[in-house]
Short mmCIF file of C-alpha atoms in Angstrom, two decimals:
data_model
loop_
_atom_site.label_atom_id
_atom_site.label_comp_id
_atom_site.label_asym_id
_atom_site.label_seq_id
_atom_site.Cartn_x
_atom_site.Cartn_y
_atom_site.Cartn_z
CA UNK S 1 9.69 -3.76 -33.06
CA UNK S 2 7.28 -3.16 -29.36
CA UNK S 3 5.97 0.58 -29.46
CA UNK S 4 4.22 2.00 -25.47
CA UNK S 5 1.94 4.79 -26.33
CA UNK S 6 1.94 6.91 -23.14
CA UNK S 7 3.51 6.79 -20.25
CA UNK S 8 4.22 4.85 -18.29
CA UNK S 9 3.08 4.00 -14.44
CA UNK S 10 5.64 3.75 -12.09
CA UNK S 11 4.14 1.85 -9.07
CA UNK S 12 6.42 1.88 -6.54
CA UNK S 13 4.49 0.48 -3.68
CA UNK S 14 1.23 2.70 -2.57
CA UNK S 15 -1.45 0.78 -3.28
CA UNK S 16 -3.58 3.45 -4.08
CA UNK S 17 -6.52 2.91 -1.62
CA UNK S 18 -7.20 -0.68 -1.86
CA UNK S 19 -5.90 -1.32 1.24
CA UNK S 20 -7.54 1.45 3.18
CA UNK S 21 -10.83 0.51 1.92
CA UNK S 22 -10.85 -2.88 2.63
CA UNK S 23 -9.24 -1.60 6.16
CA UNK S 24 -11.93 0.03 6.74
CA UNK S 25 -14.42 -2.64 5.64
CA UNK S 26 -12.92 -5.31 8.10
CA UNK S 27 -12.70 -2.90 11.14
CA UNK S 28 -16.46 -2.09 10.50
CA UNK S 29 -17.69 -5.97 10.09
CA UNK S 30 -15.87 -6.20 13.78
CA UNK S 31 -17.42 -3.04 15.20
CA UNK S 32 -21.52 -4.63 13.82
CA UNK S 33 -20.07 -7.93 15.17
CA UNK S 34 -19.59 -6.10 18.71
CA UNK S 35 -22.31 -4.11 18.38
CA UNK S 36 -24.88 -7.23 17.77
CA UNK S 37 -23.13 -9.60 20.98
CA UNK S 38 -23.79 -6.88 22.98
CA UNK S 39 -27.27 -5.65 21.69
CA UNK S 40 -28.53 -9.78 22.36
CA UNK S 41 -27.22 -9.75 25.33
CA UNK S 42 -28.88 -6.90 26.99
CA UNK S 43 -32.27 -8.22 25.15
CA UNK S 44 -32.17 -11.67 26.00
CA UNK S 45 -30.65 -10.10 29.82
CA UNK S 46 -32.76 -11.50 32.78
CA UNK S 47 -34.09 -7.90 35.04
CA UNK S 48 -33.55 -4.61 35.30
CA UNK S 49 -29.72 -3.38 33.32
CA UNK S 50 -28.48 -1.91 36.22
CA UNK S 51 -23.69 -1.72 36.81
CA UNK S 52 -24.57 -5.83 38.20
CA UNK S 53 -25.39 -6.36 34.54
CA UNK S 54 -22.95 -4.41 32.86
CA UNK S 55 -20.39 -6.58 35.20
CA UNK S 56 -21.55 -8.83 34.13
CA UNK S 57 -21.55 -8.68 30.39
CA UNK S 58 -18.04 -7.80 30.37
CA UNK S 59 -17.10 -9.93 32.81
CA UNK S 60 -16.31 -12.91 30.50
CA UNK S 61 -13.09 -13.44 28.36
CA UNK S 62 -14.43 -13.65 25.49
CA UNK S 63 -15.92 -10.49 25.96
CA UNK S 64 -12.85 -8.57 27.01
CA UNK S 65 -11.44 -9.53 23.94
CA UNK S 66 -13.37 -8.93 21.36
CA UNK S 67 -14.38 -5.80 23.36
CA UNK S 68 -10.17 -5.56 22.79
CA UNK S 69 -10.65 -6.37 19.36
CA UNK S 70 -13.46 -3.37 19.00
CA UNK S 71 -11.85 -0.69 20.63
CA UNK S 72 -7.61 -1.71 18.45
CA UNK S 73 -10.55 -2.28 14.65
CA UNK S 74 -12.57 1.65 16.24
CA UNK S 75 -8.75 3.05 16.12
CA UNK S 76 -7.67 2.15 12.85
CA UNK S 77 -10.99 2.60 11.59
CA UNK S 78 -10.65 6.40 13.44
CA UNK S 79 -6.82 6.57 11.56
CA UNK S 80 -7.76 5.86 8.36
CA UNK S 81 -10.89 8.29 8.01
CA UNK S 82 -9.63 11.27 9.65
CA UNK S 83 -5.59 10.07 7.93
CA UNK S 84 -7.69 10.64 4.18
CA UNK S 85 -9.30 13.57 5.95
CA UNK S 86 -6.21 15.74 6.19
CA UNK S 87 -4.73 14.14 3.21
CA UNK S 88 -7.60 15.46 1.48
CA UNK S 89 -8.03 18.79 2.72
CA UNK S 90 -5.06 19.92 4.35
CA UNK S 91 -2.57 20.86 1.41
CA UNK S 92 0.50 22.54 3.52
CA UNK S 93 3.01 19.39 4.97
CA UNK S 94 3.03 20.93 7.90
CA UNK S 95 0.71 21.26 9.78
CA UNK S 96 -0.77 18.47 8.22
CA UNK S 97 2.54 16.20 9.21
CA UNK S 98 1.56 18.01 12.93
CA UNK S 99 -2.69 16.78 12.44
CA UNK S 100 -1.61 13.33 11.67
CA UNK S 101 0.82 13.45 15.16
CA UNK S 102 -1.84 15.08 16.69
CA UNK S 103 -4.61 12.56 15.45
CA UNK S 104 -2.51 9.37 16.40
CA UNK S 105 -1.74 10.74 20.01
CA UNK S 106 -4.89 11.31 21.18
CA UNK S 107 -6.33 7.77 19.03
CA UNK S 108 -3.39 6.58 20.91
CA UNK S 109 -4.52 7.85 24.07
CA UNK S 110 -8.31 7.39 23.72
CA UNK S 111 -7.31 2.65 22.89
CA UNK S 112 -5.38 2.95 26.04
CA UNK S 113 -7.74 4.19 28.27
CA UNK S 114 -10.40 2.41 27.22
CA UNK S 115 -8.34 -0.56 27.52
CA UNK S 116 -7.44 0.35 30.96
CA UNK S 117 -11.27 0.69 32.14
CA UNK S 118 -11.77 -2.59 30.08
CA UNK S 119 -9.61 -4.66 32.31
CA UNK S 120 -10.70 -3.24 35.87
CA UNK S 121 -13.99 -4.87 34.85
#
């Protein structure tokens, strides 16, 4: 006869922070790689850094794809962080949901604006 002691933990799909932790680290790696690639291009560029140099850096297709990945990663990274702050410190559910919606709308608008600026170059 099996006897279980204590309460049985019922896991119903919550990840208990592991997924968020992995997302934060993965997006941070993407942002870091972008920063290093951009820094290397600026350091090894010839001549003064002006609009033509910046436009040249971002005119390559691989740089546009990497920049778009960084825009999405930055928005996702910020979403996880800000969402956790709202969940930890804002207790009234209505206010918390309102803040979640406003945060998501703001991040989507910023990502859309960044993508629009990127594809104009």
